[in-house]
PDB file of C-alpha atoms in Angstrom:
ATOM      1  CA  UNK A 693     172.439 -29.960 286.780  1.00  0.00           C
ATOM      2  CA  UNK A 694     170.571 -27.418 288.944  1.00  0.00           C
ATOM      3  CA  UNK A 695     172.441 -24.578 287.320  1.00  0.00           C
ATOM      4  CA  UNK A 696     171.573 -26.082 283.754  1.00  0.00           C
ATOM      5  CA  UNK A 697     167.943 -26.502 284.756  1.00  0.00           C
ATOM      6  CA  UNK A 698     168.068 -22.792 286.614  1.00  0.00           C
ATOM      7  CA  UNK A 699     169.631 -20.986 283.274  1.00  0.00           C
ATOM      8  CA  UNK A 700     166.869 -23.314 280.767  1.00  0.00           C
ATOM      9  CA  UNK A 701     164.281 -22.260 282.770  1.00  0.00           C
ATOM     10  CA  UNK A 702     165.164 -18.250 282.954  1.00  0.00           C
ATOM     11  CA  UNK A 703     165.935 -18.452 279.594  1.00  0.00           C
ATOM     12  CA  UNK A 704     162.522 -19.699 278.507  1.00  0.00           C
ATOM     13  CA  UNK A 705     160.676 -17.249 280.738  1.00  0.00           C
ATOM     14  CA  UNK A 706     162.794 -14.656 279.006  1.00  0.00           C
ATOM     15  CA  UNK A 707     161.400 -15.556 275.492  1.00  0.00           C
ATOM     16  CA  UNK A 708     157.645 -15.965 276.638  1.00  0.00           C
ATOM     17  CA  UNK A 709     157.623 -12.009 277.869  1.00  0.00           C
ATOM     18  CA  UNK A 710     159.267 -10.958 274.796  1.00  0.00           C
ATOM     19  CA  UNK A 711     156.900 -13.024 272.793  1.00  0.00           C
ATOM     20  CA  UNK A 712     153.976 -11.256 275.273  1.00  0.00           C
ATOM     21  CA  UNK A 713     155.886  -7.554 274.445  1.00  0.00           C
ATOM     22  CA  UNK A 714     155.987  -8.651 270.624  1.00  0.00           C
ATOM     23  CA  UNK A 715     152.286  -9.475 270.646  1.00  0.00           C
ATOM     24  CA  UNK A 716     151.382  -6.095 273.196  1.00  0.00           C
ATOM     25  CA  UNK A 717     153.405  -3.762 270.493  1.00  0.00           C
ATOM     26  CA  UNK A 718     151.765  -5.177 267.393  1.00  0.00           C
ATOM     27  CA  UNK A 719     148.439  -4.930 268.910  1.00  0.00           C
ATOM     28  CA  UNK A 720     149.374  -1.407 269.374  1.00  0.00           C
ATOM     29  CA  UNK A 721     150.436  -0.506 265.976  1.00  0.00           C
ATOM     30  CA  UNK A 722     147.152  -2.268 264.685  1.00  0.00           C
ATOM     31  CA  UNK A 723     145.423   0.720 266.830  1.00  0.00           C
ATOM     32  CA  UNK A 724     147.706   3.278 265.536  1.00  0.00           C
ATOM     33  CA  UNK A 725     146.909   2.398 262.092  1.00  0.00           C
ATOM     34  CA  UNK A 726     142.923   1.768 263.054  1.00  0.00           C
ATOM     35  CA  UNK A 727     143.227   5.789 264.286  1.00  0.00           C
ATOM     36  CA  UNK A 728     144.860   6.931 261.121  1.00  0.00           C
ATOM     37  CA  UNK A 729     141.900   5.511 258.952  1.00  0.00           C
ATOM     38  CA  UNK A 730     139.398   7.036 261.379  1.00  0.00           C
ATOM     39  CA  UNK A 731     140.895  10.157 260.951  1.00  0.00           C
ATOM     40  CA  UNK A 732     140.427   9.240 257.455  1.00  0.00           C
ATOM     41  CA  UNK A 733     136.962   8.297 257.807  1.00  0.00           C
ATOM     42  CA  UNK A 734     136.193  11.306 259.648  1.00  0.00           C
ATOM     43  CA  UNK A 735     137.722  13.387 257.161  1.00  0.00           C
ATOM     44  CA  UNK A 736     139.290  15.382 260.753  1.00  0.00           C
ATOM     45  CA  UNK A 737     143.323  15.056 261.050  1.00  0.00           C
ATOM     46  CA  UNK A 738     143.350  17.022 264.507  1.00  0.00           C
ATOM     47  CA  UNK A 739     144.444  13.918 265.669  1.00  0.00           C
ATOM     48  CA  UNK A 740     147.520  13.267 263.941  1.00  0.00           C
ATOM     49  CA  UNK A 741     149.891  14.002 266.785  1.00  0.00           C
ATOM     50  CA  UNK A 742     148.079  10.667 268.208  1.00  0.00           C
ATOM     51  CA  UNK A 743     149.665   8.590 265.920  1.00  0.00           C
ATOM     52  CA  UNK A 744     152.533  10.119 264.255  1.00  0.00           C
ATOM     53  CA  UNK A 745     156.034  11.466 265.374  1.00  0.00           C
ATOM     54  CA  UNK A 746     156.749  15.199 264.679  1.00  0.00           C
ATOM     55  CA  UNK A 747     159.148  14.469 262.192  1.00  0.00           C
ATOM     56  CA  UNK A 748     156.872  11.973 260.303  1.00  0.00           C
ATOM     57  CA  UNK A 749     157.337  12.016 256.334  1.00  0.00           C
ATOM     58  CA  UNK A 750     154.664  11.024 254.010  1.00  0.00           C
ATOM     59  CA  UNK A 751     154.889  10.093 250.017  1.00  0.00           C
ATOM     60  CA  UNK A 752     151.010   9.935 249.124  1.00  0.00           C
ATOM     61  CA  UNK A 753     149.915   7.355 245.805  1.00  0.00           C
ATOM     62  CA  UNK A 754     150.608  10.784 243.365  1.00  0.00           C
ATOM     63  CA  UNK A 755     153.911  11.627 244.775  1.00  0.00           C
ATOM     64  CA  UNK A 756     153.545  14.771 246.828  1.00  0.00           C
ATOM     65  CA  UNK A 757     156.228  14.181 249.748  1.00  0.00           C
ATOM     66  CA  UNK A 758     154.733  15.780 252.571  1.00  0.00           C
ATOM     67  CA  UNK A 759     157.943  16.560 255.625  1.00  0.00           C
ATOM     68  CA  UNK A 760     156.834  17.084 259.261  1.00  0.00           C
ATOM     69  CA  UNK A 761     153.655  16.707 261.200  1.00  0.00           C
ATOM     70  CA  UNK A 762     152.563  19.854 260.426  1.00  0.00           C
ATOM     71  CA  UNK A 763     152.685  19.727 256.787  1.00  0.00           C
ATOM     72  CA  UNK A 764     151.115  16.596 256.573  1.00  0.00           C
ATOM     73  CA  UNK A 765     148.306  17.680 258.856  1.00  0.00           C
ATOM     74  CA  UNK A 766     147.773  20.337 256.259  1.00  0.00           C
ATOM     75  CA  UNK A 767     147.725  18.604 253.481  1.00  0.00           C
ATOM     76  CA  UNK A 768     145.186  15.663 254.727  1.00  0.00           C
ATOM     77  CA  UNK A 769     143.327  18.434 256.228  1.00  0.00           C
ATOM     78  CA  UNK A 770     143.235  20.293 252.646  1.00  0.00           C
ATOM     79  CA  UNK A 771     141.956  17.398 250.733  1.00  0.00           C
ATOM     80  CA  UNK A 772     139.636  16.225 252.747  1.00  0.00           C
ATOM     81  CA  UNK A 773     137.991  19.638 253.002  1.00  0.00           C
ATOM     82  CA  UNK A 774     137.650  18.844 249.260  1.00  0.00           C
ATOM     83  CA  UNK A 775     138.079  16.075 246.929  1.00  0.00           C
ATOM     84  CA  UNK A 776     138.065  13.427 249.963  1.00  0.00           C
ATOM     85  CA  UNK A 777     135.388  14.748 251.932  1.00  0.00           C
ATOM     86  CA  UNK A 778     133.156  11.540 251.455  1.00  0.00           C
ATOM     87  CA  UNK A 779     135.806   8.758 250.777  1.00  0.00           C
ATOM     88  CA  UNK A 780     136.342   6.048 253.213  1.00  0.00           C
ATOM     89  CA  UNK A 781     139.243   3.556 253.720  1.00  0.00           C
ATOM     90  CA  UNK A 782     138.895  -0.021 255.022  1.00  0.00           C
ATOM     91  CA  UNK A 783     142.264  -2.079 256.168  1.00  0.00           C
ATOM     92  CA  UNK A 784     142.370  -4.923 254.299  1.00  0.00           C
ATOM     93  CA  UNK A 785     145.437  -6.757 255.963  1.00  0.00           C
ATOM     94  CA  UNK A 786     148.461  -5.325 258.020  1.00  0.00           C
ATOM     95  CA  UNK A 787     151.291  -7.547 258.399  1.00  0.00           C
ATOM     96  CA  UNK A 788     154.228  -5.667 260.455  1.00  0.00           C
ATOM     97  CA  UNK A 789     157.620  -6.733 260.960  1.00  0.00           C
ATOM     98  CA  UNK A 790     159.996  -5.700 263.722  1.00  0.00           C
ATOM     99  CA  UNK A 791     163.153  -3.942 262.620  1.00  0.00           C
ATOM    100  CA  UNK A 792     164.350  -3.762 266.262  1.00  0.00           C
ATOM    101  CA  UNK A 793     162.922  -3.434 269.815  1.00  0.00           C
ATOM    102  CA  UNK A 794     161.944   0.442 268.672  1.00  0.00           C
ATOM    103  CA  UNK A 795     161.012   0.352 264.831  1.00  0.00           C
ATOM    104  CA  UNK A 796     158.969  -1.843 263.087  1.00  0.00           C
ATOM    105  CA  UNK A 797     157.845  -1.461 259.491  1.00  0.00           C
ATOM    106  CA  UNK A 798     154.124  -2.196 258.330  1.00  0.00           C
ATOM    107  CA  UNK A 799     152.559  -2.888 254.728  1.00  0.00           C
ATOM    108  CA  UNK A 800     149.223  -2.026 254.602  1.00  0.00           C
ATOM    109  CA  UNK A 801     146.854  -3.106 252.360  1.00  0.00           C
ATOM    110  CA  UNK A 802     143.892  -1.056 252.386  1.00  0.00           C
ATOM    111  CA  UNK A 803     140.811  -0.040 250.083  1.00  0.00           C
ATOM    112  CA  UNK A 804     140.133   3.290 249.290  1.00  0.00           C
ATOM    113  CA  UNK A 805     136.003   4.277 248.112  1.00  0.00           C
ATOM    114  CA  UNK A 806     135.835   6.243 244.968  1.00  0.00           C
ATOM    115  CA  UNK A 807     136.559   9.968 245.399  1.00  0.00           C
ATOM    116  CA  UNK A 808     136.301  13.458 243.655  1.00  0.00           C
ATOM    117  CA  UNK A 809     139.407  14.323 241.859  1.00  0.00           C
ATOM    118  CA  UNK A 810     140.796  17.653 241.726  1.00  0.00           C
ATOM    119  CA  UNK A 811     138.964  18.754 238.009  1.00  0.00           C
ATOM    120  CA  UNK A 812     136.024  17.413 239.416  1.00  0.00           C
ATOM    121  CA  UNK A 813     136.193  13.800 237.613  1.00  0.00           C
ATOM    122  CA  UNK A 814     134.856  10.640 239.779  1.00  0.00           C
ATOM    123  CA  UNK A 815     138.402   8.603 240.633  1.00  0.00           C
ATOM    124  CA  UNK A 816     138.500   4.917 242.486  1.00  0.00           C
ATOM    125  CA  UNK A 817     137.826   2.948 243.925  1.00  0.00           C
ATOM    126  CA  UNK A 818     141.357   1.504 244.589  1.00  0.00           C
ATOM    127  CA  UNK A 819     143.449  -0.877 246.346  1.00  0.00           C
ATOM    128  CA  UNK A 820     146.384   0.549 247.592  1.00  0.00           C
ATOM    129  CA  UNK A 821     149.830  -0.824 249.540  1.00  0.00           C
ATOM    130  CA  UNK A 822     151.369   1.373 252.004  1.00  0.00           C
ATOM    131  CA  UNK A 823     155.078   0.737 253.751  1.00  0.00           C
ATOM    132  CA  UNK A 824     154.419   2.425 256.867  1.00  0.00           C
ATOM    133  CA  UNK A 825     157.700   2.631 259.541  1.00  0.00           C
ATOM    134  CA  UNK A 826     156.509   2.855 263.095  1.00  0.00           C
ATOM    135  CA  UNK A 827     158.715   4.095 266.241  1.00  0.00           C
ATOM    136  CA  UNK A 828     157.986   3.474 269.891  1.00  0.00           C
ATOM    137  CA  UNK A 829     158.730   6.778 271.358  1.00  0.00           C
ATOM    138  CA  UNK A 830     158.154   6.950 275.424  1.00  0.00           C
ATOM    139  CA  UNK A 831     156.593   4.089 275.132  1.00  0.00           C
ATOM    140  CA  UNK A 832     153.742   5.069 272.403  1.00  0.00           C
ATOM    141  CA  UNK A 833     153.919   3.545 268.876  1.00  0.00           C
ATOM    142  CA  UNK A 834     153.902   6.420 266.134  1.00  0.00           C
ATOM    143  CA  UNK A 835     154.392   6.381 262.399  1.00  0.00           C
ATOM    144  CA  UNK A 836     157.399   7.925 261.491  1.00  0.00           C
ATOM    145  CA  UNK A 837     157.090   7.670 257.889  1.00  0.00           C
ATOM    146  CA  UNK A 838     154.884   6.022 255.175  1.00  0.00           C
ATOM    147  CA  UNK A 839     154.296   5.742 251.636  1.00  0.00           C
ATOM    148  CA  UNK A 840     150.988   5.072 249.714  1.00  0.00           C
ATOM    149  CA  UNK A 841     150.809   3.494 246.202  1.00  0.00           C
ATOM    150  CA  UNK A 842     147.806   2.532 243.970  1.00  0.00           C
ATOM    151  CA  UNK A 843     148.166  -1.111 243.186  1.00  0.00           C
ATOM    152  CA  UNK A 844     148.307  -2.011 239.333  1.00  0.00           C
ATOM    153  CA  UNK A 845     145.992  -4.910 238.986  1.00  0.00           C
ATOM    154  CA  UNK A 846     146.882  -5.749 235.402  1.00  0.00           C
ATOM    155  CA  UNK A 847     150.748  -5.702 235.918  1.00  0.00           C
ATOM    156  CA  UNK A 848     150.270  -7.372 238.842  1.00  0.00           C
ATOM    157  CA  UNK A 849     149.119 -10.286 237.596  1.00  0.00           C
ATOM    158  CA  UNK A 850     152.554 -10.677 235.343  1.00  0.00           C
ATOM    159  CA  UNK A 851     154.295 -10.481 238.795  1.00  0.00           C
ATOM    160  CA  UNK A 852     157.279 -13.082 238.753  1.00  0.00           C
ATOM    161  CA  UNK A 853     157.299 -14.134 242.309  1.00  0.00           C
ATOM    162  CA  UNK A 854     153.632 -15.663 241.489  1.00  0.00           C
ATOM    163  CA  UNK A 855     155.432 -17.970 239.146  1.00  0.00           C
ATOM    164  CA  UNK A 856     158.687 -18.766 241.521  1.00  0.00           C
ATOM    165  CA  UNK A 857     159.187 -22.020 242.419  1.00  0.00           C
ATOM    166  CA  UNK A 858     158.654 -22.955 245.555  1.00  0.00           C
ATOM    167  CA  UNK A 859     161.788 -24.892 246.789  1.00  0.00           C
TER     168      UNK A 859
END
């Protein structure tokens, strides 16, 4: 009985610190996405080697595929020099999901003000989705790759899961 009670008990204090780590590692990838949109916000991406891996990929809402840290770097910086110099992004919602102990995947909603396009046009302002895979890398959280799309309001609404049922 002891040994029954012995392995219950370790095996419950086993799933309260991985339900503590679960909680500690989502709060961190909640501040790595909070220091991407201040980067954002700030319209300065000298910080992206905060938050991102070396290797990180990113597919922006037009389809550019930007590969590496340094690309991307350069390409935020570029734009935000220019057509995004006074737009500012607001997190709607973040809901991430653990892939395993290391990776964890993210969709993002967030809002995006209206912004300068590139023949000079006024553009926005939009609500956008991002799937957003994070890795914990010596113990730090950092995006690894992400995706950005403009949501479609109109087709939205004819979206068929809204009209599942729900047994």
């Amino acid at each position: 009985m002891k040994k029954v009670l012995t392995t219950s008990l370790l095996l419950l204090m086993g799933s309260c610190v991985f339900a503590q780590n679960r909680t500690a590692d989502e709060l961190a990838i909640h501040k790595q996405i909070d220091a991407m949109i201040y980067s954002w916000n700030h319209h300065n991406y000298d910080d992206l080697k905060n938050y991102t891996t070396e290797d990180t990929d990113w597919v922006n809402a037009v389809g550019m595929w930007w590969r590496g840290r340094k690309e991307s770097q350069y390409a935020y910086q570029v734009y935000h020099d220019s057509m995004f110099k006074e737009s500012v992004v607001k997190k709607q919602s973040a809901v991430v999901r653990f892939l395993t102990n290391d990776a964890a995947i993210v969709h993002l909603y967030w809002h995006f003000s209206e912004f300068t396009g590139p023949g000079g046009n006024k553009l926005g302002p939009d609500d956008c989705i991002a799937t957003v895979v994070y890795v914990k890398q010596n113990g730090k959280w950092l995006m690894s790759a992400g995706q950005n799309l403009v949501l479609n309001k109109e087709a939205n609404q004819f979206d068929p899961v809204k009209q599942m049922p729900k047994n």
